[in-house]
Short mmCIF file of C-alpha atoms in Angstrom, two decimals:
data_model
loop_
_atom_site.label_atom_id
_atom_site.label_comp_id
_atom_site.label_asym_id
_atom_site.label_seq_id
_atom_site.Cartn_x
_atom_site.Cartn_y
_atom_site.Cartn_z
CA UNK A 1 96.21 53.65 93.57
CA UNK A 2 94.83 55.69 96.46
CA UNK A 3 93.93 59.32 97.04
CA UNK A 4 95.50 60.91 100.12
CA UNK A 5 93.78 63.94 101.58
CA UNK A 6 96.03 66.65 103.02
CA UNK A 7 94.21 69.25 105.09
CA UNK A 8 95.45 72.77 104.51
CA UNK A 9 94.82 75.93 106.53
CA UNK A 10 95.19 78.92 104.19
CA UNK A 11 95.50 82.27 105.96
CA UNK A 12 95.58 85.58 104.08
CA UNK A 13 94.25 84.43 100.71
CA UNK A 14 91.72 87.24 100.33
CA UNK A 15 94.65 89.52 99.41
CA UNK A 16 95.84 89.92 95.83
CA UNK A 17 98.82 87.56 95.91
CA UNK A 18 97.29 84.96 98.19
CA UNK A 19 94.08 84.84 96.20
CA UNK A 20 95.44 84.84 92.65
CA UNK A 21 98.67 82.89 92.90
CA UNK A 22 98.18 80.58 95.86
CA UNK A 23 94.46 79.84 95.98
CA UNK A 24 93.22 80.19 92.40
CA UNK A 25 96.26 79.32 90.26
CA UNK A 26 97.78 76.79 92.64
CA UNK A 27 95.53 74.94 95.10
CA UNK A 28 92.22 75.33 93.22
CA UNK A 29 93.96 74.45 89.95
CA UNK A 30 95.59 71.37 91.49
CA UNK A 31 92.21 70.22 92.79
CA UNK A 32 90.54 70.82 89.43
CA UNK A 33 93.22 68.69 87.73
CA UNK A 34 92.72 65.77 90.10
CA UNK A 35 95.48 66.40 92.63
CA UNK A 36 99.22 65.80 92.66
CA UNK A 37 100.43 62.46 91.32
CA UNK A 38 103.04 60.56 93.30
CA UNK A 39 105.59 58.15 91.95
CA UNK A 40 103.77 55.11 93.37
CA UNK A 41 100.57 56.03 91.54
CA UNK A 42 98.82 57.56 94.53
CA UNK A 43 97.37 61.08 94.45
CA UNK A 44 97.59 63.92 96.95
CA UNK A 45 94.38 65.95 97.16
CA UNK A 46 94.73 69.22 99.09
CA UNK A 47 91.61 70.05 101.10
CA UNK A 48 91.85 73.73 102.08
CA UNK A 49 90.03 75.75 104.69
CA UNK A 50 90.42 79.45 103.93
CA UNK A 51 90.73 81.66 106.98
CA UNK A 52 90.20 85.39 107.46
CA UNK A 53 88.18 88.07 109.23
CA UNK A 54 85.38 88.67 106.71
CA UNK A 55 83.14 85.60 106.46
CA UNK A 56 81.12 86.99 103.56
CA UNK A 57 84.25 87.58 101.53
CA UNK A 58 85.57 84.13 102.39
CA UNK A 59 82.32 82.39 101.44
CA UNK A 60 82.12 84.20 98.09
CA UNK A 61 85.71 83.27 97.31
CA UNK A 62 85.18 79.66 98.34
CA UNK A 63 82.01 79.32 96.27
CA UNK A 64 83.71 80.75 93.19
CA UNK A 65 86.55 78.24 93.34
CA UNK A 66 85.01 75.04 94.64
CA UNK A 67 86.24 75.31 98.23
CA UNK A 68 83.92 73.81 100.82
CA UNK A 69 85.42 75.14 104.07
CA UNK A 70 85.88 78.65 105.45
CA UNK A 71 86.56 79.94 108.96
CA UNK A 72 87.07 83.14 110.90
CA UNK A 73 88.57 81.24 113.87
CA UNK A 74 92.26 80.55 113.20
CA UNK A 75 92.86 79.08 116.66
CA UNK A 76 90.12 76.49 116.10
CA UNK A 77 91.64 75.58 112.73
CA UNK A 78 95.08 75.13 114.28
CA UNK A 79 93.57 72.88 116.95
CA UNK A 80 91.99 70.56 114.34
CA UNK A 81 94.22 67.49 113.84
CA UNK A 82 92.66 66.78 110.44
CA UNK A 83 94.59 69.71 108.88
CA UNK A 84 98.32 69.10 108.51
CA UNK A 85 99.65 72.27 106.85
CA UNK A 86 99.45 75.94 107.81
CA UNK A 87 99.98 78.46 105.00
CA UNK A 88 100.31 82.20 105.55
CA UNK A 89 100.21 85.03 103.03
CA UNK A 90 98.96 87.76 105.37
CA UNK A 91 100.98 90.68 106.72
CA UNK A 92 104.72 90.33 107.31
CA UNK A 93 104.52 91.88 110.76
CA UNK A 94 102.26 89.10 112.07
CA UNK A 95 103.95 86.22 110.25
CA UNK A 96 106.57 85.13 112.79
CA UNK A 97 103.97 84.99 115.56
CA UNK A 98 101.50 83.01 113.44
CA UNK A 99 104.17 80.57 112.28
CA UNK A 100 105.30 80.04 115.85
CA UNK A 101 101.74 79.30 116.93
CA UNK A 102 101.23 76.88 114.04
CA UNK A 103 104.52 75.06 114.67
CA UNK A 104 103.63 74.63 118.34
CA UNK A 105 100.30 73.19 117.18
CA UNK A 106 102.22 70.57 115.19
CA UNK A 107 101.43 71.90 111.72
CA UNK A 108 103.81 71.75 108.79
CA UNK A 109 104.59 75.25 107.52
CA UNK A 110 104.46 76.85 104.09
CA UNK A 111 104.46 80.64 103.80
CA UNK A 112 105.15 83.73 101.79
CA UNK A 113 108.26 85.78 102.35
CA UNK A 114 109.60 87.66 104.20
CA UNK A 115 109.23 85.06 106.95
CA UNK A 116 109.60 87.82 109.57
CA UNK A 117 110.41 91.52 109.73
CA UNK A 118 113.65 90.90 111.67
CA UNK A 119 116.42 88.35 111.24
CA UNK A 120 116.22 87.35 114.91
CA UNK A 121 112.57 86.38 114.52
CA UNK A 122 113.18 84.60 111.19
CA UNK A 123 115.96 82.50 112.76
CA UNK A 124 113.87 81.76 115.85
CA UNK A 125 111.02 80.41 113.71
CA UNK A 126 113.43 78.30 111.61
CA UNK A 127 115.06 76.87 114.75
CA UNK A 128 111.69 76.07 116.33
CA UNK A 129 110.57 74.18 113.21
CA UNK A 130 113.85 72.25 113.17
CA UNK A 131 113.63 71.39 116.87
CA UNK A 132 110.00 70.26 116.52
CA UNK A 133 110.68 68.18 113.39
CA UNK A 134 108.22 70.24 111.37
CA UNK A 135 108.44 70.18 107.57
CA UNK A 136 108.61 73.72 106.26
CA UNK A 137 108.85 75.71 103.06
CA UNK A 138 109.00 79.32 101.92
CA UNK A 139 107.75 80.65 98.59
CA UNK A 140 110.67 81.30 96.22
CA UNK A 141 108.59 81.66 93.10
CA UNK A 142 111.03 83.41 90.82
CA UNK A 143 113.23 80.31 90.67
CA UNK A 144 110.39 78.65 88.75
CA UNK A 145 109.85 81.40 86.17
CA UNK A 146 110.38 80.18 82.58
CA UNK A 147 112.92 82.91 81.86
CA UNK A 148 115.04 82.14 84.91
CA UNK A 149 114.82 78.39 84.32
CA UNK A 150 116.13 78.92 80.80
CA UNK A 151 118.88 81.14 82.18
CA UNK A 152 119.81 78.44 84.71
CA UNK A 153 120.12 75.96 81.85
CA UNK A 154 122.43 78.36 79.99
CA UNK A 155 124.60 78.74 83.10
CA UNK A 156 124.72 75.00 83.76
CA UNK A 157 125.75 74.32 80.16
CA UNK A 158 128.96 76.32 80.63
CA UNK A 159 128.04 78.66 77.79
CA UNK A 160 128.89 81.79 79.78
CA UNK A 161 132.29 80.68 81.04
CA UNK A 162 133.28 82.39 84.28
CA UNK A 163 130.53 84.80 85.36
CA UNK A 164 131.80 88.34 85.79
CA UNK A 165 128.68 90.32 86.58
CA UNK A 166 124.91 90.30 86.94
CA UNK A 167 122.73 93.33 86.23
CA UNK A 168 119.09 93.26 87.29
CA UNK A 169 116.33 95.77 86.58
CA UNK A 170 113.01 95.32 88.35
CA UNK A 171 109.88 97.40 88.74
CA UNK A 172 107.40 99.70 87.06
CA UNK A 173 105.47 102.88 87.80
CA UNK A 174 102.98 102.45 90.64
CA UNK A 175 100.52 105.30 90.31
CA UNK A 176 100.23 107.70 93.21
CA UNK A 177 96.44 107.42 93.34
CA UNK A 178 95.45 110.83 91.99
CA UNK A 179 95.84 110.59 88.20
CA UNK A 180 95.05 106.86 88.26
CA UNK A 181 94.27 104.46 91.13
CA UNK A 182 97.37 102.79 92.60
CA UNK A 183 97.87 99.18 91.53
CA UNK A 184 99.52 98.18 94.82
CA UNK A 185 98.02 98.44 98.35
CA UNK A 186 98.96 101.49 100.41
CA UNK A 187 100.61 99.46 103.20
CA UNK A 188 103.54 98.88 100.83
CA UNK A 189 104.49 102.55 101.31
CA UNK A 190 104.00 102.81 105.09
CA UNK A 191 106.96 101.95 107.33
CA UNK A 192 104.72 101.28 110.34
CA UNK A 193 102.77 98.63 108.39
CA UNK A 194 105.83 96.70 107.17
CA UNK A 195 106.15 98.41 103.81
CA UNK A 196 109.29 99.15 101.85
CA UNK A 197 110.79 97.72 98.69
CA UNK A 198 114.04 96.68 100.41
CA UNK A 199 112.28 94.32 102.82
CA UNK A 200 110.04 93.10 100.02
CA UNK A 201 112.44 92.59 97.12
CA UNK A 202 115.85 91.85 98.63
CA UNK A 203 114.30 88.66 100.03
CA UNK A 204 113.64 87.65 96.41
CA UNK A 205 117.06 88.68 95.17
CA UNK A 206 118.77 86.60 97.87
CA UNK A 207 117.39 83.30 96.62
CA UNK A 208 117.81 84.26 92.96
CA UNK A 209 121.46 85.25 93.44
CA UNK A 210 122.28 82.31 95.74
CA UNK A 211 120.74 79.69 93.48
CA UNK A 212 121.84 80.96 90.08
CA UNK A 213 125.03 82.97 90.42
CA UNK A 214 126.72 82.48 93.81
CA UNK A 215 126.03 83.00 97.49
CA UNK A 216 125.73 86.65 98.54
CA UNK A 217 128.66 87.61 100.77
CA UNK A 218 128.17 91.39 101.15
CA UNK A 219 125.79 94.18 100.15
CA UNK A 220 125.86 97.92 99.61
CA UNK A 221 122.38 99.38 99.32
CA UNK A 222 120.89 102.84 98.90
CA UNK A 223 117.16 103.21 99.41
CA UNK A 224 114.97 106.17 98.51
CA UNK A 225 111.52 107.58 99.12
CA UNK A 226 110.98 109.24 95.77
CA UNK A 227 107.26 109.95 96.25
CA UNK A 228 106.58 111.06 99.85
CA UNK A 229 102.78 111.35 99.55
CA UNK A 230 100.28 109.00 97.94
CA UNK A 231 96.51 108.55 97.90
CA UNK A 232 95.09 105.66 99.93
CA UNK A 233 92.19 103.29 99.29
CA UNK A 234 89.92 105.74 101.12
CA UNK A 235 90.75 108.51 98.65
CA UNK A 236 92.72 110.50 101.21
CA UNK A 237 96.42 111.44 101.02
CA UNK A 238 98.86 109.71 103.35
CA UNK A 239 102.56 110.04 104.13
CA UNK A 240 104.52 107.45 102.15
CA UNK A 241 107.57 107.05 104.38
CA UNK A 242 108.71 103.56 103.30
CA UNK A 243 111.35 103.18 100.58
CA UNK A 244 109.87 102.92 97.08
CA UNK A 245 113.20 102.28 95.32
CA UNK A 246 116.46 100.50 96.15
CA UNK A 247 119.79 100.50 94.36
CA UNK A 248 121.88 97.56 95.60
CA UNK A 249 125.25 96.05 94.77
CA UNK A 250 126.17 92.54 95.91
CA UNK A 251 129.49 90.71 96.20
CA UNK A 252 129.00 87.04 95.36
CA UNK A 253 130.98 83.97 96.31
CA UNK A 254 133.37 83.24 93.44
CA UNK A 255 134.05 86.87 92.66
CA UNK A 256 131.07 87.95 90.54
CA UNK A 257 129.46 91.34 91.20
CA UNK A 258 125.70 91.84 90.97
CA UNK A 259 123.77 95.08 90.87
CA UNK A 260 119.97 95.19 90.99
CA UNK A 261 117.75 98.26 90.78
CA UNK A 262 114.31 97.75 92.34
CA UNK A 263 111.77 100.52 91.89
CA UNK A 264 108.07 101.33 92.00
CA UNK A 265 109.02 104.70 90.49
CA UNK A 266 110.30 103.75 87.05
CA UNK A 267 108.79 103.59 83.59
CA UNK A 268 109.58 100.42 81.70
CA UNK A 269 111.65 100.45 78.53
CA UNK A 270 113.13 96.97 78.54
CA UNK A 271 112.01 93.48 77.57
CA UNK A 272 110.01 92.74 80.73
CA UNK A 273 109.09 93.96 84.22
CA UNK A 274 112.23 92.25 85.46
CA UNK A 275 115.37 91.46 83.47
CA UNK A 276 118.68 89.91 84.46
CA UNK A 277 121.75 90.28 82.26
CA UNK A 278 124.67 87.98 83.01
CA UNK A 279 128.06 88.67 81.43
CA UNK A 280 130.69 85.93 81.36
CA UNK A 281 134.06 85.38 79.79
CA UNK A 282 132.65 83.19 76.99
CA UNK A 283 129.22 84.70 76.51
CA UNK A 284 126.31 86.67 77.92
CA UNK A 285 122.65 86.00 78.59
CA UNK A 286 119.65 88.14 79.44
CA UNK A 287 116.25 86.94 80.59
CA UNK A 288 112.86 88.25 81.57
CA UNK A 289 109.89 86.47 83.10
CA UNK A 290 109.44 84.12 80.14
CA UNK A 291 112.17 84.59 77.55
CA UNK A 292 115.95 84.32 77.52
CA UNK A 293 118.53 85.41 74.95
CA UNK A 294 122.23 84.63 74.60
CA UNK A 295 125.22 86.07 72.80
CA UNK A 296 128.43 84.08 72.41
CA UNK A 297 131.97 85.41 72.48
CA UNK A 298 132.42 84.89 68.73
CA UNK A 299 129.09 86.59 67.94
CA UNK A 300 129.87 89.68 70.04
CA UNK A 301 130.02 92.87 67.91
CA UNK A 302 133.03 95.18 68.11
CA UNK A 303 131.71 98.72 68.59
CA UNK A 304 133.93 101.78 68.49
CA UNK A 305 133.06 104.92 70.45
CA UNK A 306 132.21 107.71 68.03
CA UNK A 307 129.80 110.38 69.32
CA UNK A 308 129.92 112.19 65.95
CA UNK A 309 128.19 109.41 64.04
CA UNK A 310 124.83 107.73 64.64
CA UNK A 311 125.20 104.16 65.87
CA UNK A 312 125.38 101.72 62.96
CA UNK A 313 125.16 98.48 64.95
CA UNK A 314 121.79 96.94 65.81
CA UNK A 315 122.77 95.60 69.21
CA UNK A 316 119.54 93.61 69.57
CA UNK A 317 120.15 91.67 66.35
CA UNK A 318 123.19 89.86 67.72
CA UNK A 319 121.26 87.92 70.38
CA UNK A 320 119.75 84.46 69.94
CA UNK A 321 116.61 83.44 71.81
CA UNK A 322 116.71 80.25 73.87
CA UNK A 323 113.87 78.09 72.51
CA UNK A 324 111.00 76.89 74.67
CA UNK A 325 111.34 73.10 74.64
CA UNK A 326 109.02 72.22 77.51
CA UNK A 327 105.90 73.42 79.28
CA UNK A 328 106.42 75.77 82.21
CA UNK A 329 103.42 75.65 84.58
CA UNK A 330 102.71 78.50 86.99
CA UNK A 331 105.75 78.78 89.27
CA UNK A 332 103.70 79.13 92.45
CA UNK A 333 101.83 75.94 91.58
CA UNK A 334 105.05 74.05 90.83
CA UNK A 335 106.47 74.88 94.23
CA UNK A 336 103.19 74.02 95.96
CA UNK A 337 103.24 70.60 94.30
CA UNK A 338 106.83 70.01 95.41
CA UNK A 339 105.99 70.97 99.00
CA UNK A 340 102.94 68.69 99.05
CA UNK A 341 105.18 65.84 97.86
CA UNK A 342 107.61 66.73 100.64
CA UNK A 343 104.86 66.53 103.27
CA UNK A 344 103.64 63.25 101.77
CA UNK A 345 107.15 61.81 102.06
CA UNK A 346 107.94 61.46 98.36
CA UNK A 347 110.88 63.89 98.46
CA UNK A 348 113.09 63.98 101.53
CA UNK A 349 115.07 67.08 100.62
CA UNK A 350 113.40 70.47 100.37
CA UNK A 351 115.93 73.32 100.01
CA UNK A 352 113.42 76.20 99.96
CA UNK A 353 112.80 76.11 103.70
CA UNK A 354 112.59 78.56 106.60
CA UNK A 355 116.38 78.83 106.75
CA UNK A 356 116.38 79.89 103.10
CA UNK A 357 113.70 82.40 104.05
CA UNK A 358 115.86 83.66 106.92
CA UNK A 359 118.68 84.32 104.45
CA UNK A 360 116.33 86.62 102.56
CA UNK A 361 115.48 88.52 105.74
CA UNK A 362 119.21 88.71 106.54
CA UNK A 363 119.90 90.39 103.20
CA UNK A 364 116.97 92.80 103.56
CA UNK A 365 118.06 93.74 107.09
CA UNK A 366 121.65 94.21 105.87
CA UNK A 367 120.39 96.35 102.99
CA UNK A 368 118.50 98.62 105.36
CA UNK A 369 121.54 98.85 107.63
CA UNK A 370 123.78 99.66 104.68
CA UNK A 371 121.44 102.47 103.64
CA UNK A 372 121.27 103.87 107.18
CA UNK A 373 125.02 103.70 107.78
CA UNK A 374 126.12 104.36 104.18
CA UNK A 375 128.57 101.43 104.05
CA UNK A 376 129.11 97.82 102.90
CA UNK A 377 127.64 95.10 105.15
CA UNK A 378 129.08 91.57 105.23
CA UNK A 379 126.70 88.61 105.50
CA UNK A 380 127.92 85.80 107.78
CA UNK A 381 126.67 82.27 107.24
CA UNK A 382 123.49 81.48 109.18
CA UNK A 383 122.71 78.54 111.42
CA UNK A 384 119.38 77.74 113.03
#
């Protein structure tokens, strides 16, 4: 049994998502647990260098999590042949350019989504990686959530029958910054800085819909800027001109209809911060981040509309929770481990690649176009 080092350039991990999910809960956790085990008994040990502009911040982060290498010189890191993978979780607007530079330097690519802020750029990056023979992956973390994995099992079992519809509710109230500090960075609400919930969340909904319910064939989307002014990190008001809510309907291959509300301007009264309800001819299911419930055809109550009498049926009581029969590690970590195995040659196929990322950008771009033109937008199949 041997340990194989894989050098990893991690860009943008001083931000909230990059730090918490990718560095601390994924790469640092993998290292602390002795690496990723391969089928032949060998071990992959990721050896990251974390890259950014603020050396002091990088060094403090590295010291706290057992990382020995930091750098403020990305070009020098890309030129070092000892590091095989480039990871990016920095701003969307710079991503396509950074990925292009890394691919041309011969690095394998793993990155957050969106992979670009336009479909043309997302496809160009995917094509370049294909032409160069570069292994590549895009974060599609929600596929690895316990709730969605349980839901996938319910679908695969045939319990639902033919799927008729999917209803998704996502979001919570992001404070404006006056009554309480905002819990999301201000760039999310600035169009010029790549903000907007449509670009952010429709990339997620593409891979969720495609992988669980059917390929997205068309979209009708209405965005909104419900709160036009917020308070920034400097304590000063700014114009929030990027969409903070989106109301989208999707036509899926096979005939199912999906509708997903995404909002930073909603107060939660549901089971979780995101829920998906799937109604089929033989049964229904609803899941959140961790839990999933089902209701069969024979267990479905038979309500009668009567506005003159208080409701007598407890509609929650008729649902059965899907039991947790296995451990579900952090979804970001699971996908990191699968990508490291892909780079090491243990798994040849890797479906969550830059083309999958481009499909997310395609849906987001179509959603924005639908909003602007107030009409349905068809989504043609993509080729790199």
